[in-house]
Coordinates of C-alpha atoms in Angstrom, one line a residue:
M1 CA 9.9 -1.2 27.7
L2 CA 13.8 -0.7 27.0
L3 CA 16.4 -2.7 29.2
F4 CA 19.5 -1.6 29.7
K5 CA 21.1 -4.3 32.2
N6 CA 24.7 -5.2 31.3
I7 CA 24.4 -3.2 27.9
F8 CA 27.7 -2.2 28.3
A9 CA 29.1 -5.4 27.0
F10 CA 27.2 -4.5 23.5
N11 CA 30.9 -2.7 22.5
K12 CA 33.0 -4.7 24.5
M13 CA 36.1 -5.7 22.3
E14 CA 38.5 -9.0 23.3
S15 CA 42.0 -8.5 23.3
Q16 CA 44.5 -10.6 20.1
T17 CA 45.3 -12.6 23.0
K18 CA 42.5 -13.6 24.4
L19 CA 41.0 -14.3 20.8
F20 CA 43.6 -16.4 19.6
S21 CA 44.1 -18.5 22.5
K22 CA 40.5 -19.6 22.5
N23 CA 39.4 -23.6 21.4
Y24 CA 38.2 -23.3 18.4
F25 CA 36.3 -26.6 18.5
S26 CA 33.2 -27.2 20.7
P27 CA 34.0 -30.4 23.5
K28 CA 31.3 -32.1 21.5
F29 CA 33.2 -31.6 18.2
D30 CA 34.6 -34.9 18.5
Q31 CA 31.0 -36.4 17.4
C32 CA 31.8 -35.5 13.8
K33 CA 34.6 -37.7 14.3
I34 CA 37.1 -36.2 12.5
S35 CA 40.2 -38.2 11.6
S36 CA 42.9 -34.8 11.3
F37 CA 41.9 -33.4 14.5
E38 CA 45.3 -34.1 16.2
K39 CA 46.8 -32.4 12.7
Y40 CA 44.5 -29.5 13.0
E41 CA 45.4 -29.0 16.7
K42 CA 49.3 -28.9 15.9
R43 CA 48.7 -26.3 13.2
K44 CA 47.1 -24.3 15.1
R45 CA 50.0 -24.4 17.5
K46 CA 52.3 -23.2 14.9
I47 CA 50.1 -20.0 14.1
T48 CA 52.3 -17.1 14.6
C49 CA 50.3 -13.5 15.2
L50 CA 52.0 -9.9 14.5
S51 CA 49.3 -7.9 15.7
S52 CA 49.1 -4.2 16.5
F53 CA 46.2 -2.1 18.3
F54 CA 45.4 1.5 17.8
S55 CA 42.9 3.1 20.1
S56 CA 41.4 6.3 20.8
P57 CA 38.7 8.3 23.0
N58 CA 36.1 7.9 20.4
D59 CA 36.7 4.6 18.5
Q60 CA 38.7 1.0 19.4
H61 CA 39.6 -1.2 16.7
F62 CA 42.8 -3.6 16.1
S63 CA 44.6 -5.2 12.9
L64 CA 45.9 -8.3 12.5
K65 CA 48.6 -9.7 10.4
A66 CA 48.7 -14.0 10.5
I67 CA 51.2 -15.9 8.8
T68 CA 48.8 -18.6 9.1
N69 CA 45.2 -18.3 8.2
V70 CA 42.7 -19.8 10.8
E71 CA 39.6 -19.6 9.0
A72 CA 41.6 -21.1 6.3
I73 CA 42.3 -24.3 8.6
I74 CA 39.1 -24.2 10.0
M75 CA 37.4 -24.9 6.1
E76 CA 39.8 -27.3 5.5
N77 CA 38.5 -29.3 8.3
E78 CA 35.0 -28.3 7.0
K79 CA 35.6 -29.9 3.8
E80 CA 36.9 -33.3 5.4
I81 CA 33.9 -33.2 7.4
I82 CA 31.9 -32.8 3.8
S83 CA 33.5 -35.6 1.8
Q84 CA 32.9 -38.4 5.0
K85 CA 29.2 -37.5 4.1
S86 CA 29.4 -36.9 0.3
N87 CA 27.7 -40.3 -0.4
N88 CA 24.9 -39.3 1.5
G89 CA 24.7 -35.8 1.1
I90 CA 24.6 -33.2 4.1
G91 CA 22.5 -35.8 6.3
I92 CA 19.2 -33.5 6.9
I93 CA 16.6 -35.4 8.2
E94 CA 19.0 -37.3 10.3
F95 CA 20.4 -34.1 11.8
F96 CA 17.0 -33.0 12.7
E97 CA 15.8 -36.6 14.4
G98 CA 15.6 -36.5 18.0
K99 CA 15.9 -32.6 18.4
N100 CA 14.8 -30.4 20.8
I101 CA 14.4 -26.6 19.4
L102 CA 13.4 -23.6 20.4
V103 CA 11.8 -21.1 17.8
T104 CA 10.9 -17.3 18.6
G105 CA 8.6 -15.2 15.7
A106 CA 6.8 -18.9 15.7
T107 CA 3.7 -17.3 14.2
G108 CA 5.4 -15.3 11.7
F109 CA 5.3 -15.8 8.1
L110 CA 8.8 -17.7 7.6
A111 CA 9.0 -19.3 11.1
K112 CA 5.3 -21.0 10.4
A113 CA 6.4 -22.4 7.4
L114 CA 9.7 -24.0 8.8
I115 CA 7.6 -25.8 11.7
E116 CA 5.3 -27.4 8.9
K117 CA 8.2 -28.4 6.9
M118 CA 10.1 -29.8 10.0
L119 CA 6.9 -31.8 11.2
R120 CA 6.1 -32.7 7.9
T121 CA 9.4 -34.2 6.7
I122 CA 11.0 -35.3 10.0
P123 CA 8.2 -36.6 12.0
K124 CA 10.9 -38.1 14.8
I125 CA 12.0 -34.3 15.3
N126 CA 11.5 -34.3 19.5
K127 CA 10.2 -31.2 20.6
I128 CA 9.6 -27.8 19.2
Y129 CA 9.5 -25.1 21.6
V130 CA 7.5 -22.1 20.6
L131 CA 7.8 -18.6 22.3
I132 CA 4.7 -17.2 22.1
R133 CA 3.6 -13.7 23.4
A134 CA 0.6 -14.0 25.6
K135 CA -0.8 -13.5 29.3
D136 CA -0.7 -17.0 30.7
K137 CA -0.3 -20.3 29.3
E138 CA -4.2 -21.2 28.4
A139 CA -3.3 -17.7 26.2
A140 CA -0.5 -18.8 24.7
F141 CA -2.4 -22.2 23.9
D142 CA -4.7 -20.4 22.1
R143 CA -2.6 -18.8 20.0
L144 CA -0.6 -21.8 19.0
K145 CA -4.4 -23.3 18.3
S146 CA -5.5 -21.1 16.6
E147 CA -2.6 -19.4 14.4
I148 CA -0.3 -22.6 13.9
I149 CA -2.2 -25.9 14.7
E150 CA -5.3 -25.3 12.7
S151 CA -3.6 -22.9 9.8
K152 CA -4.4 -23.9 6.6
L153 CA -1.0 -24.3 5.8
F154 CA -0.7 -27.4 8.0
K155 CA -3.7 -29.2 5.7
C156 CA -1.1 -31.5 4.0
L157 CA 0.2 -32.3 7.3
E158 CA -3.3 -33.0 8.9
E159 CA -4.0 -34.9 6.2
M160 CA -0.9 -37.2 6.2
H161 CA -1.7 -38.1 10.0
G162 CA -5.7 -37.8 9.3
E163 CA -7.5 -38.5 12.7
Y164 CA -4.1 -38.7 14.7
Y165 CA -3.3 -35.3 13.6
K166 CA -3.5 -33.3 16.8
Q167 CA -2.2 -36.3 18.9
F168 CA 0.8 -36.0 16.9
I169 CA 1.5 -32.7 16.7
L170 CA 0.6 -31.8 20.5
S171 CA 3.2 -34.4 21.0
K172 CA 6.0 -31.8 18.8
L173 CA 4.3 -28.7 19.3
V174 CA 5.0 -26.9 23.2
G175 CA 3.5 -23.3 23.5
V176 CA 5.9 -21.3 25.9
V177 CA 4.5 -17.9 27.4
G178 CA 7.4 -15.3 26.6
N179 CA 8.8 -12.4 25.0
I180 CA 11.6 -11.7 22.9
Y181 CA 13.6 -8.8 24.6
E182 CA 13.3 -9.7 27.9
P183 CA 15.3 -11.7 30.6
N184 CA 15.1 -14.9 30.0
L185 CA 13.1 -14.1 27.3
G186 CA 9.8 -13.5 29.1
M187 CA 9.4 -17.3 30.8
D188 CA 9.3 -17.9 34.1
I189 CA 12.4 -19.5 35.9
I190 CA 11.4 -23.3 35.6
T191 CA 10.3 -23.0 32.2
S192 CA 13.7 -21.4 31.3
Q193 CA 15.6 -23.7 33.1
Q194 CA 14.0 -26.5 31.6
I195 CA 14.4 -25.2 28.0
A196 CA 18.3 -24.3 29.0
E197 CA 18.6 -27.7 29.6
E198 CA 16.8 -29.6 26.9
I199 CA 17.3 -27.6 23.6
D200 CA 20.0 -28.6 21.2
L201 CA 19.1 -25.5 18.6
I202 CA 17.7 -21.9 18.4
I203 CA 16.0 -20.5 15.6
D204 CA 15.5 -17.0 16.1
S205 CA 12.5 -15.6 13.6
A206 CA 11.1 -12.6 15.7
A207 CA 11.5 -9.6 14.0
N208 CA 10.0 -6.0 13.6
T209 CA 10.1 -5.6 9.8
K210 CA 7.8 -2.8 9.6
F211 CA 10.4 -0.3 7.5
D212 CA 9.3 2.6 9.3
E213 CA 8.8 1.9 12.6
R214 CA 8.9 4.0 15.9
Y215 CA 12.6 3.7 16.5
D216 CA 12.6 2.6 20.1
L217 CA 9.6 -0.5 19.2
A218 CA 12.1 -1.6 16.3
L219 CA 15.4 -1.4 18.7
D220 CA 13.6 -3.5 21.1
T221 CA 12.5 -6.5 18.8
N222 CA 15.5 -6.0 16.5
V223 CA 18.6 -5.3 18.9
N224 CA 17.7 -6.2 22.6
G225 CA 15.4 -9.2 21.1
P226 CA 19.3 -10.7 20.2
Y227 CA 20.9 -9.6 23.2
Q228 CA 18.4 -11.2 25.3
L229 CA 18.6 -14.1 23.3
M230 CA 22.4 -14.4 23.1
M231 CA 22.1 -14.0 27.2
F232 CA 19.9 -17.1 27.1
A233 CA 21.8 -18.9 24.4
K234 CA 24.6 -19.1 26.9
K235 CA 23.1 -20.9 29.4
C236 CA 22.2 -24.1 26.9
K237 CA 24.4 -26.8 27.7
K238 CA 23.3 -28.7 24.9
L239 CA 23.0 -26.2 22.4
K240 CA 24.6 -27.0 19.1
L241 CA 23.8 -23.7 16.9
L242 CA 21.9 -20.4 16.9
M243 CA 20.1 -19.9 13.4
H244 CA 19.3 -16.0 13.6
Y245 CA 16.9 -14.6 10.6
S246 CA 18.1 -11.3 9.5
T247 CA 17.7 -10.0 5.7
A248 CA 19.8 -8.9 2.8
Y249 CA 19.0 -5.8 2.8
A250 CA 20.5 -5.3 6.4
N251 CA 23.9 -4.6 3.9
G252 CA 22.1 -1.2 3.3
E253 CA 23.2 1.1 0.5
R254 CA 26.2 -1.3 -0.6
E255 CA 26.4 -1.7 -4.3
G256 CA 27.6 -3.9 -6.7
I257 CA 27.8 -7.7 -5.8
I258 CA 27.6 -8.0 -2.1
L259 CA 29.6 -10.7 -0.6
E260 CA 28.0 -12.6 2.7
K261 CA 30.5 -11.3 5.0
P262 CA 29.4 -10.5 8.8
F263 CA 29.0 -6.9 10.5
T264 CA 31.2 -6.0 13.4
M265 CA 30.4 -3.6 16.1
G266 CA 31.4 0.0 15.1
E267 CA 31.4 -0.4 11.6
S268 CA 29.0 1.4 9.2
I269 CA 28.6 1.8 5.5
T270 CA 28.8 5.5 5.6
K271 CA 32.1 4.4 7.4
E272 CA 32.9 2.1 4.5
K273 CA 31.8 4.5 1.8
I274 CA 34.2 7.2 3.3
T275 CA 37.6 5.4 4.2
S276 CA 37.6 3.6 0.9
I277 CA 37.9 7.5 -1.0
S278 CA 39.7 8.8 2.4
P279 CA 41.3 6.2 4.8
F280 CA 42.4 8.7 7.3
T281 CA 39.2 10.1 7.5
K282 CA 36.9 9.7 10.9
F283 CA 33.9 8.7 10.9
P284 CA 31.5 8.1 14.0
S285 CA 31.5 4.6 14.8
L286 CA 27.9 2.9 15.3
N287 CA 27.2 1.7 18.9
A288 CA 24.6 -0.3 20.3
A289 CA 24.7 1.1 23.3
K290 CA 24.8 4.6 22.3
E291 CA 21.6 4.1 20.1
M292 CA 19.8 2.6 23.0
D293 CA 20.5 5.4 25.6
L294 CA 19.7 8.0 23.0
I295 CA 16.2 6.6 22.6
S296 CA 15.9 6.2 27.1
K297 CA 16.7 10.1 26.7
L298 CA 13.9 10.8 24.6
K299 CA 11.6 8.8 26.9
N300 CA 11.8 11.4 29.4
I301 CA 10.6 13.7 27.1
T302 CA 6.7 14.9 27.3
N303 CA 5.5 16.1 24.3
N304 CA 2.5 15.3 22.2
G305 CA 4.2 14.2 18.7
L306 CA 6.9 12.1 20.5
E307 CA 5.5 9.2 18.6
Q308 CA 6.5 11.5 15.2
I309 CA 10.0 12.3 16.7
V310 CA 10.9 9.0 17.5
K311 CA 9.8 7.1 14.3
D312 CA 11.6 9.7 12.4
L313 CA 14.6 9.6 14.2
G314 CA 15.0 6.0 13.0
V315 CA 14.8 6.9 9.9
E316 CA 17.7 9.8 10.2
R317 CA 19.8 7.5 12.1
A318 CA 19.8 4.9 9.6
K319 CA 20.5 7.4 6.9
F320 CA 23.4 9.0 8.7
Y321 CA 25.1 5.5 8.9
G322 CA 24.3 4.4 5.7
W323 CA 21.1 1.9 5.9
L324 CA 17.7 2.4 3.9
D325 CA 15.2 2.1 6.9
T326 CA 14.6 2.3 10.3
Y327 CA 14.1 -2.0 9.7
T328 CA 17.1 -2.5 7.7
F329 CA 19.5 -0.4 10.0
T330 CA 18.2 -2.3 13.3
K331 CA 18.6 -5.7 12.0
A332 CA 22.1 -5.2 10.8
I333 CA 22.8 -3.7 14.7
G334 CA 21.2 -7.0 15.6
E335 CA 23.9 -9.0 13.5
M336 CA 26.7 -6.9 14.9
L337 CA 25.9 -7.8 18.8
I338 CA 25.4 -11.2 17.9
N339 CA 28.7 -11.5 16.8
N340 CA 30.1 -9.3 19.2
M341 CA 28.4 -11.6 22.0
R342 CA 28.7 -15.1 20.6
D343 CA 32.4 -16.5 22.3
E344 CA 31.8 -20.4 21.9
I345 CA 28.4 -20.8 20.5
P346 CA 28.2 -21.5 16.9
I347 CA 25.9 -19.1 14.7
L348 CA 24.8 -18.9 11.8
I349 CA 22.7 -16.5 10.4
L350 CA 20.7 -16.2 7.1
R351 CA 19.8 -13.2 5.4
P352 CA 16.4 -13.6 3.1
S353 CA 15.4 -11.1 0.6
T354 CA 12.5 -10.2 -0.1
I355 CA 10.3 -13.6 0.5
T356 CA 7.0 -14.8 -1.4
S357 CA 4.4 -17.0 -1.6
S358 CA 5.5 -20.8 -1.8
Y359 CA 6.3 -22.0 -4.9
K360 CA 5.7 -25.8 -4.2
E361 CA 5.5 -26.6 -0.7
P362 CA 3.7 -27.3 1.1
F363 CA 1.3 -26.4 -1.7
P364 CA 2.2 -23.6 -4.5
G365 CA 0.8 -19.9 -3.5
W366 CA 0.7 -20.0 0.3
I367 CA 1.2 -16.6 2.1
Q368 CA 0.2 -15.0 5.1
G369 CA -0.8 -11.5 4.7
F370 CA 0.6 -8.6 2.7
R371 CA 4.6 -9.3 2.2
V372 CA 6.8 -6.5 0.9
I373 CA 5.8 -6.6 -3.1
D374 CA 2.3 -7.5 -2.7
P375 CA 0.8 -4.1 -2.0
L376 CA 2.1 -2.8 -5.4
I377 CA 0.3 -5.6 -7.0
Y378 CA -2.7 -4.9 -5.0
L379 CA -2.9 -1.3 -5.6
Y380 CA -1.7 -1.5 -9.3
G381 CA -4.3 -4.1 -9.9
K382 CA -7.0 -2.0 -8.4
G383 CA -5.9 0.8 -10.6
D384 CA -4.4 3.2 -7.3
L385 CA -0.7 2.7 -8.9
P386 CA -0.5 3.9 -12.5
G387 CA 2.8 5.1 -11.7
F388 CA 5.4 4.1 -10.0
L389 CA 8.8 5.8 -8.5
G390 CA 11.6 3.8 -9.5
D391 CA 13.9 2.6 -12.0
P392 CA 12.4 -0.2 -14.7
N393 CA 15.3 -2.0 -15.0
N394 CA 16.4 -2.3 -11.1
L395 CA 16.7 -5.8 -9.5
L396 CA 13.9 -6.8 -7.5
D397 CA 15.6 -9.8 -4.7
M398 CA 12.8 -12.9 -4.2
I399 CA 12.4 -16.1 -2.8
P400 CA 9.9 -18.1 -2.3
V401 CA 9.2 -19.1 1.3
D402 CA 9.4 -22.8 1.1
M403 CA 13.1 -22.5 -1.0
A404 CA 13.9 -20.5 1.8
V405 CA 13.2 -22.8 4.3
N406 CA 15.0 -25.6 2.7
A407 CA 17.9 -23.7 2.6
T408 CA 17.3 -23.0 6.2
M409 CA 17.2 -26.6 7.2
A410 CA 19.9 -27.7 4.8
A411 CA 22.2 -24.8 6.4
I412 CA 21.4 -25.6 9.9
A413 CA 21.9 -29.4 9.3
K414 CA 25.5 -28.5 7.5
H415 CA 26.9 -26.6 10.2
G416 CA 25.0 -27.9 13.0
Y417 CA 27.2 -31.3 12.5
L418 CA 30.2 -29.3 12.3
Q419 CA 29.6 -27.1 15.4
I420 CA 32.7 -25.0 15.0
P421 CA 32.1 -22.0 16.7
Q422 CA 32.2 -19.3 14.1
L423 CA 29.7 -17.1 12.4
N424 CA 28.4 -18.3 9.2
I425 CA 26.5 -15.8 6.6
Y426 CA 24.1 -17.1 3.9
H427 CA 22.0 -14.9 1.7
L428 CA 18.7 -16.8 0.5
A429 CA 18.6 -14.5 -2.4
T430 CA 18.1 -14.7 -6.4
S431 CA 19.4 -11.2 -8.2
F432 CA 22.7 -13.1 -8.5
V433 CA 21.5 -16.5 -10.1
N434 CA 18.2 -15.4 -11.6
P435 CA 17.6 -11.8 -12.1
F436 CA 13.9 -10.3 -12.3
S437 CA 13.6 -6.6 -13.0
L438 CA 10.7 -4.0 -11.5
H439 CA 9.6 -3.9 -14.9
K440 CA 9.0 -7.1 -15.2
L441 CA 7.1 -7.6 -12.3
F442 CA 4.7 -4.7 -13.9
D443 CA 4.4 -6.8 -17.2
N444 CA 3.0 -9.4 -15.7
C445 CA 0.8 -8.0 -13.6
Y446 CA -0.3 -6.2 -16.4
D447 CA -1.0 -9.8 -18.4
Y448 CA -2.6 -11.1 -15.3
F449 CA -5.3 -8.1 -14.5
T450 CA -6.0 -7.5 -17.9
S451 CA -7.5 -11.7 -18.1
F452 CA -8.0 -11.3 -14.4
P453 CA -9.5 -7.7 -13.6
F454 CA -10.2 -7.1 -9.5
P455 CA -14.0 -6.8 -9.4
F456 CA -13.2 -3.3 -8.6
V457 CA -15.4 0.0 -10.0
N458 CA -15.1 3.9 -10.2
S459 CA -17.3 6.3 -9.4
K460 CA -19.0 6.1 -12.4
G461 CA -19.6 2.3 -12.2
D462 CA -17.4 1.0 -14.7
K463 CA -15.1 -1.7 -13.9
I464 CA -11.4 -0.7 -13.4
E465 CA -8.7 -1.1 -16.2
V466 CA -5.0 -1.4 -15.9
N467 CA -2.7 0.1 -18.2
E468 CA 1.1 -0.8 -18.5
M469 CA 3.2 0.7 -15.9
K470 CA 4.5 4.2 -16.0
Y471 CA 8.3 4.8 -14.5
F472 CA 9.3 8.2 -12.9
D473 CA 12.6 9.1 -11.1
K474 CA 10.8 12.4 -9.5
L475 CA 8.5 12.5 -6.6
S476 CA 6.6 15.7 -8.2
E477 CA 6.4 13.7 -11.7
F478 CA 4.9 10.7 -9.8
S479 CA 2.9 13.1 -8.0
N480 CA 1.1 14.9 -10.8
Y481 CA 0.5 11.8 -13.5
T482 CA -1.0 9.5 -10.4
M483 CA -3.5 12.4 -9.7
E484 CA -4.5 13.1 -13.4
V485 CA -5.2 9.2 -14.0
L486 CA -7.2 8.8 -10.5
S487 CA -8.9 12.2 -10.9
K488 CA -10.2 10.9 -14.6
Q489 CA -11.5 7.4 -12.7
H490 CA -13.4 9.0 -10.6
R491 CA -14.3 12.1 -12.1
V492 CA -18.3 13.5 -11.0
Q493 CA -20.7 13.5 -13.6
D494 CA -22.9 16.0 -11.9
L495 CA -21.2 19.2 -11.4
S496 CA -23.6 20.8 -10.0
D497 CA -23.8 17.9 -7.2
E498 CA -21.0 20.2 -4.7
K499 CA -21.1 17.4 -2.1
E500 CA -20.5 14.7 -4.3
L501 CA -17.7 16.5 -5.4
L502 CA -15.9 17.4 -2.3
K503 CA -16.4 14.0 -1.2
I504 CA -14.4 12.8 -3.9
Q505 CA -11.6 15.7 -3.7
M506 CA -11.0 14.5 -0.2
R507 CA -11.0 11.0 -1.1
L508 CA -8.3 11.7 -3.7
K509 CA -6.1 14.4 -1.4
R510 CA -6.1 11.3 1.2
K511 CA -5.1 8.6 -1.1
M512 CA -2.6 10.8 -3.0
E513 CA -1.1 11.3 0.5
F514 CA -1.1 7.9 0.8
L515 CA 0.7 7.3 -2.1
N516 CA 3.4 9.8 -2.2
N517 CA 4.4 8.5 1.4
F518 CA 3.9 4.7 -0.2
S519 CA 6.6 5.9 -3.0
K520 CA 9.4 7.6 -0.9
T521 CA 9.4 4.2 1.5
Y522 CA 9.8 1.8 -1.3
E523 CA 12.0 4.1 -3.0
P524 CA 15.0 2.9 -1.5
Y525 CA 14.4 -0.6 -2.5
S526 CA 13.3 0.4 -6.5
T527 CA 16.5 1.9 -6.9
Y528 CA 18.7 -0.3 -4.9
K529 CA 22.0 -1.0 -6.7
G530 CA 23.3 -4.4 -5.1
W531 CA 23.3 -8.2 -6.0
F532 CA 23.6 -10.4 -3.2
H533 CA 26.3 -12.9 -4.0
N534 CA 25.0 -16.6 -2.7
G535 CA 27.9 -18.7 -2.8
N536 CA 27.5 -20.3 0.5
M537 CA 23.9 -21.4 -0.8
K538 CA 25.4 -22.5 -4.0
N539 CA 28.0 -24.7 -2.0
L540 CA 24.9 -26.3 0.2
L541 CA 23.2 -27.0 -3.1
E542 CA 26.8 -29.2 -4.5
E543 CA 26.9 -30.4 -0.8
M544 CA 23.3 -32.1 -1.0
S545 CA 22.6 -36.2 -2.2
E546 CA 20.1 -36.5 -5.1
E547 CA 17.5 -37.2 -2.4
E548 CA 17.9 -33.7 -0.5
R549 CA 17.9 -31.7 -3.6
G550 CA 14.4 -33.1 -4.3
S551 CA 13.0 -33.1 -1.2
F552 CA 14.8 -29.3 -0.3
E553 CA 14.7 -27.7 -3.0
I554 CA 16.8 -24.7 -2.9
D555 CA 18.0 -23.9 -6.5
A556 CA 16.1 -20.5 -7.7
S557 CA 17.6 -20.8 -10.7
K558 CA 14.8 -23.3 -12.2
I559 CA 12.2 -20.7 -11.4
N560 CA 10.1 -19.1 -14.3
W561 CA 9.4 -15.7 -12.6
R562 CA 6.1 -15.4 -15.2
D563 CA 5.2 -18.6 -14.7
Y564 CA 5.6 -17.9 -11.1
F565 CA 3.7 -15.1 -10.8
L566 CA 0.7 -15.2 -13.2
E567 CA -0.1 -19.1 -12.0
I568 CA 1.0 -19.6 -8.7
H569 CA 1.6 -15.9 -6.5
I570 CA -1.0 -13.8 -7.6
P571 CA -3.7 -16.4 -7.3
G572 CA -2.1 -17.2 -4.1
L573 CA -2.3 -13.3 -2.7
K574 CA -6.1 -13.2 -3.9
K575 CA -7.4 -16.9 -2.4
H576 CA -5.0 -16.2 1.2
V577 CA -4.9 -13.0 1.4
L578 CA -7.0 -11.2 -0.4
E579 CA -10.5 -13.3 0.0
G580 CA -13.3 -12.2 2.3
K581 CA -10.7 -10.2 3.9
K582 CA -11.0 -6.6 4.8
V583 CA -7.7 -5.4 2.6
P584 CA -6.4 -1.8 2.6
T585 CA -8.3 1.0 -0.1

């Protein structure tokens, strides 16, 4: 259900006078013990702004010319804090000790790995409140137990604590009934008030990650969810930081080196491209409230094909504004909304690229479910994907889940100490420091599956043998080649057996329909022309102590991708996802 209360706040703009009259340091900032705080205040009072404000019936924006750069002043003070902590690094473990944390999306792949790492490395953490969709407390506890506490991921933690494992973990994890896109996050009044008074950090990992999800469902989780979360965050008295997971691909159809820049409400990738060529050309501003309103009107329509209409609408709106699909489009709008509503709340937005199995921790190869690249590996290994629609030299950006977790904890600690009410963006990505191409992925898969083939057979009872991948830039060519290869694999020996022949033909038809749709869904990623700059992650690495770099490894340049896929990722995929489980055919 979509909620529209106070939705007008989505596109609320602040005047430049109000913007520069705010206190850019929280009341708790003195905890950081900045010796130059008074100097900063004096510098801030010297700021002179010359501003002009332009408005039209359809759009609002303003331009500012500042003699003194506020961000530069804040960065200067950040450096002073960091220099004071340089001997001990960031102080990751010390920061998390004693903290109370609210986690959304906790049963998902990334958040679950983050919870495990926090509990394993910081036993003195106080409480982790886990928001879980469930009908009641008992059902929430059952999910907490089955999906987190008893997960294979936590076996190292269980070995550390032995017979006291359950006692330890139940003293730390608290399952909370809730829903990210409802007021107060779906919590009852008493619980929401208690948590609002206690929590120091919010970690938002809730997301609808389906590329072509229905537009209404994607907006619910990825846009209305952040809206409700920000409304709740403003009630949290001790809140030091709110961390939100987005995606690197929220950058949409941007090309070349993509910097770690925040989104603001109204902008779009298409608008960027048009105005870069023709500055005075007008293009409709992207407005979250209007997108939500558009969906609400559609819900009043009675139509048997409404579900497909709503799904197609998401893709159309995404393409119109310059995004790859419904998922990346709604995640970008969610970022805009957070930026628009943040006021004095320190915000950290982390944009991981494609998250893959664990590189080292808590053990190599752990993965939960099919991730983005795994259907490619699986279909290729079983002989159903002999060709691919994409550029073989195109870069695939991936980051192992444990490195994403380590970067998360380091960034949270850094900005949690600072508590400066600003928005910081991090790309958790590898294309800039350790590039890996599409053809290398399939080359590695070929080497693996020629030595360790899947136990699949064709209609003749022969084992499926993989061939080197062929690449196409046209869907029709991909479709013709794939159909030819699959027809040979499943050729009927006895052509007089019409029943068997018809059965195989129908199976091939369904398979080709699936593969064609599959290829079109992946095409924006297999032809992506952007490189995600990760200067903030590089700076984070430099600020960590040697001990922290060992305990919270984030240096992706060390990864040997061939070894990773052959020895870690594909074996991990077979063990944790495919072994003994029903998988797509």
